[in-house]
Amino acid sequence: MVAVSPTDDAHIPGPVQTRALRRRIGFLIRYGDLELPHGAIAQLAVALRDIGDDGLAHKLGRAIDADVDELLLTPEDHAPILRALSHRPIPELADFSRVLETRSAPPASSEELTTLRAKRLAANEAFFRELNQRLERQTPDSEILIVVCECAEEDCAERLELTHREYEGIRSDPTQFVVAHRHADLEIEDVIARTDRFEVVRKLGVGADVATRLDSTSEHESIAAPLDREDL
């Protein structure tokens, strides 16, 4: 395994690589312009059963078993799927959730949309946190750690320099994330520390709950399936 160093850019993902990391290696099913991993759809089926919608869960299971090219949903399917993703956020379906939010009929309440947004953004940040944990393991303790910004913006690939001690201190609280200056979203998180190189944010409300549940180092079981990141 090759260690990451300040001069070794090959192992730091750029915007295109970062987006590629959001796709599981394996079978994909299309929904409009999106490509959704079979594994993530299977997780969605479980979440639908958790909220009592066995019919829609069975429909998604049949689509996976039949290896169909495109996922066909009715407008009536949108609301239960959004409820299931609110109950069990799945990082690989963040774009899918956002599309359904815009198509949801009848429109969700302002409070419901705010909650869905906070949960989706927390799942996005948790994804980049898992990526940075892998980068940390690859970097010798004697070298400066270079990580990607853990903000909620999916296409952000800004690089930040920290010591291992700084990053481990941030990671000691699963609701905390390291972000670039001015990348904090103050609607869903507070800035609790600032240096000349980065800021530390702490998630609020439901976002904090999701961040804790998705934290692979916490005592809570992660609700996300392991992600394949062969591009690192």
Coordinates of C-alpha atoms in Angstrom, one line a residue:
M1 CA 0.0 0.0 0.0
V2 CA 1.4 3.4 -1.0
A3 CA 1.5 6.1 1.6
V4 CA 0.0 9.5 0.9
S5 CA 2.4 12.4 1.2
P6 CA 2.2 16.1 0.4
T7 CA 4.0 15.5 -2.9
D8 CA 2.1 12.3 -3.8
D9 CA -1.0 13.7 -5.6
A10 CA -1.9 10.4 -7.3
H11 CA -3.8 9.2 -4.3
I12 CA -5.8 12.4 -3.6
P13 CA -9.1 12.3 -5.5
G14 CA -10.0 15.2 -7.8
P15 CA -13.6 16.2 -8.5
V16 CA -14.2 13.4 -11.1
Q17 CA -12.6 10.8 -8.9
T18 CA -14.6 12.0 -5.9
R19 CA -17.8 11.6 -7.8
A20 CA -16.7 8.1 -9.0
L21 CA -16.1 7.1 -5.4
R22 CA -19.9 7.5 -4.8
R23 CA -20.6 4.6 -7.1
R24 CA -20.2 1.0 -5.8
I25 CA -18.1 -1.3 -8.0
G26 CA -20.7 -3.8 -9.3
F27 CA -24.1 -3.8 -11.0
L28 CA -26.0 -0.5 -11.6
I29 CA -29.6 0.3 -12.4
R30 CA -30.5 3.6 -14.1
Y31 CA -33.1 6.1 -12.8
G32 CA -33.3 9.0 -15.3
D33 CA -29.7 10.3 -15.6
L34 CA -28.6 8.6 -12.4
E35 CA -26.9 5.2 -12.0
L36 CA -27.8 3.5 -8.7
P37 CA -25.8 0.5 -7.3
H38 CA -27.8 -2.6 -6.8
G39 CA -26.5 -2.8 -3.2
A40 CA -27.9 0.6 -2.4
I41 CA -31.3 -0.3 -3.8
A42 CA -31.2 -3.5 -1.7
Q43 CA -30.6 -1.3 1.4
L44 CA -33.5 0.9 0.4
A45 CA -35.8 -2.2 0.1
V46 CA -34.8 -3.0 3.7
A47 CA -35.6 0.5 4.8
L48 CA -39.0 0.3 3.1
R49 CA -39.8 -2.8 5.1
D50 CA -38.7 -1.1 8.2
I51 CA -41.4 1.5 7.7
G52 CA -44.0 -1.1 6.8
D53 CA -44.1 -0.7 3.0
D54 CA -43.6 -4.3 2.0
G55 CA -45.2 -3.9 -1.4
L56 CA -42.7 -1.3 -2.6
A57 CA -39.8 -3.2 -1.0
H58 CA -40.9 -6.3 -3.0
K59 CA -41.1 -4.2 -6.2
L60 CA -37.5 -3.0 -5.8
G61 CA -36.4 -6.5 -4.9
R62 CA -37.9 -7.9 -8.2
A63 CA -36.1 -5.1 -10.2
I64 CA -32.8 -6.2 -8.7
D65 CA -33.5 -9.9 -9.2
A66 CA -34.5 -9.3 -12.8
D67 CA -31.4 -7.2 -13.4
V68 CA -33.5 -4.6 -15.2
D69 CA -31.7 -1.7 -16.9
E70 CA -34.0 1.1 -15.5
L71 CA -35.9 1.6 -12.3
L72 CA -39.5 2.5 -13.0
L73 CA -41.4 4.3 -10.2
T74 CA -44.8 5.9 -10.0
P75 CA -45.4 9.3 -8.4
E76 CA -47.0 7.5 -5.5
D77 CA -43.7 5.7 -4.8
H78 CA -41.8 8.9 -4.1
A79 CA -43.2 9.8 -0.7
P80 CA -42.6 6.3 0.9
I81 CA -39.1 6.2 -0.5
L82 CA -38.3 9.6 0.9
R83 CA -39.7 8.5 4.3
A84 CA -37.5 5.4 4.2
L85 CA -34.4 7.4 3.3
S86 CA -35.2 9.8 6.1
H87 CA -35.4 6.8 8.5
R88 CA -32.3 5.1 7.1
P89 CA -30.0 7.5 5.1
I90 CA -28.0 5.8 2.4
P91 CA -25.0 7.9 1.1
E92 CA -25.0 6.3 -2.3
L93 CA -28.6 7.4 -2.9
A94 CA -28.1 11.1 -2.0
D95 CA -28.6 12.3 -5.6
F96 CA -31.6 10.0 -5.9
S97 CA -33.2 11.4 -2.8
R98 CA -32.7 15.0 -4.1
V99 CA -34.4 14.1 -7.4
L100 CA -37.3 12.6 -5.6
E101 CA -37.6 15.6 -3.3
T102 CA -38.2 17.8 -6.4
R103 CA -40.7 15.3 -7.8
S104 CA -42.6 14.5 -4.6
A105 CA -46.4 14.8 -4.9
P106 CA -48.0 16.1 -2.9
P107 CA -45.1 18.4 -1.9
A108 CA -43.5 17.6 1.5
S109 CA -43.9 20.2 4.2
S110 CA -41.2 22.8 4.7
E111 CA -40.2 21.1 8.0
E112 CA -40.0 17.7 6.3
L113 CA -37.8 19.0 3.5
T114 CA -35.5 20.7 6.0
T115 CA -35.2 17.4 7.9
L116 CA -34.5 15.5 4.7
R117 CA -31.9 18.0 3.6
A118 CA -30.1 17.9 6.9
K119 CA -30.0 14.1 6.9
R120 CA -28.8 13.9 3.3
L121 CA -26.0 16.5 3.8
A122 CA -24.9 14.7 7.0
A123 CA -24.7 11.5 4.9
N124 CA -22.6 13.3 2.3
E125 CA -20.1 14.5 4.9
A126 CA -19.9 11.1 6.6
F127 CA -18.9 9.7 3.2
F128 CA -15.9 12.0 2.9
R129 CA -15.0 11.3 6.5
E130 CA -14.7 7.6 5.7
L131 CA -12.5 8.5 2.7
N132 CA -10.3 10.6 4.9
Q133 CA -10.0 7.9 7.5
R134 CA -8.5 5.6 4.8
L135 CA -6.1 8.3 3.8
E136 CA -5.0 8.7 7.4
R137 CA -4.3 5.0 7.7
Q138 CA -2.1 5.2 4.6
T139 CA -0.1 8.2 5.8
P140 CA 2.9 7.6 8.2
D141 CA 2.6 9.4 11.5
S142 CA 5.7 11.4 10.8
E143 CA 4.2 13.0 7.7
I144 CA 1.6 15.8 7.3
L145 CA -1.8 14.4 6.6
I146 CA -3.6 15.6 3.5
V147 CA -7.4 15.1 3.5
V148 CA -10.3 16.3 1.4
C149 CA -12.7 18.8 2.8
E150 CA -15.6 17.1 4.6
C151 CA -18.2 19.7 3.7
A152 CA -21.6 18.8 2.4
E153 CA -20.9 19.9 -1.2
E154 CA -20.6 16.7 -3.2
D155 CA -18.2 18.0 -5.8
C156 CA -15.8 19.7 -3.4
A157 CA -12.3 18.2 -3.5
E158 CA -10.4 20.9 -1.7
R159 CA -7.4 19.6 0.1
L160 CA -6.5 20.4 3.7
E161 CA -3.3 19.8 5.7
L162 CA -3.5 18.6 9.3
T163 CA -1.3 16.7 11.7
H164 CA -2.4 13.2 12.8
R165 CA -3.0 14.6 16.3
E166 CA -5.3 17.4 15.0
Y167 CA -7.4 15.0 12.9
E168 CA -7.7 12.4 15.6
G169 CA -8.9 15.1 18.0
I170 CA -11.6 16.2 15.5
R171 CA -12.6 12.5 14.9
S172 CA -12.9 11.9 18.7
D173 CA -16.5 13.3 18.3
P174 CA -18.5 11.7 15.5
T175 CA -20.5 14.9 15.0
Q176 CA -17.4 16.9 14.1
F177 CA -16.0 17.4 10.7
V178 CA -13.0 19.3 9.2
V179 CA -13.8 21.7 6.4
A180 CA -12.2 24.4 4.3
H181 CA -12.7 28.1 5.3
R182 CA -16.2 29.4 4.4
H183 CA -17.4 25.8 3.5
A184 CA -19.6 25.4 6.7
D185 CA -23.3 25.3 6.2
L186 CA -24.6 27.2 9.2
E187 CA -28.1 26.0 8.8
I188 CA -27.0 22.4 9.7
E189 CA -23.8 22.9 11.7
D190 CA -21.8 25.3 13.9
V191 CA -18.2 26.3 13.5
I192 CA -16.5 25.4 16.8
A193 CA -12.8 25.9 15.9
R194 CA -10.8 27.7 13.3
T195 CA -7.1 27.6 12.3
D196 CA -5.3 29.3 9.3
R197 CA -5.7 25.9 7.5
F198 CA -9.2 24.6 8.2
E199 CA -12.3 24.9 10.3
V200 CA -14.0 22.4 12.5
V201 CA -17.8 22.1 12.4
R202 CA -20.2 20.2 14.7
K203 CA -23.5 18.9 13.2
L204 CA -26.8 20.0 14.7
G205 CA -30.1 18.2 15.4
V206 CA -31.0 15.3 13.1
G207 CA -27.7 15.8 11.2
A208 CA -25.8 15.0 14.4
D209 CA -27.8 11.8 14.8
V210 CA -27.1 10.7 11.3
A211 CA -23.4 11.5 11.6
T212 CA -23.2 9.4 14.7
R213 CA -25.0 6.5 13.2
L214 CA -22.8 6.6 10.1
D215 CA -19.6 6.9 12.1
S216 CA -17.6 3.7 11.5
T217 CA -15.5 4.3 14.6
S218 CA -18.4 5.0 17.0
E219 CA -20.0 2.4 19.3
H220 CA -23.2 2.7 17.1
E221 CA -23.6 0.3 14.3
S222 CA -23.2 2.0 10.9
I223 CA -26.3 2.0 8.8
A224 CA -24.3 2.2 5.5
A225 CA -22.9 -0.8 3.7
P226 CA -19.1 -0.7 3.3
L227 CA -18.1 1.3 0.2
D228 CA -15.7 0.0 -2.4
R229 CA -13.0 2.6 -3.1
E230 CA -10.6 0.9 -5.5
D231 CA -9.9 4.3 -7.1
L232 CA -7.8 5.4 -4.1

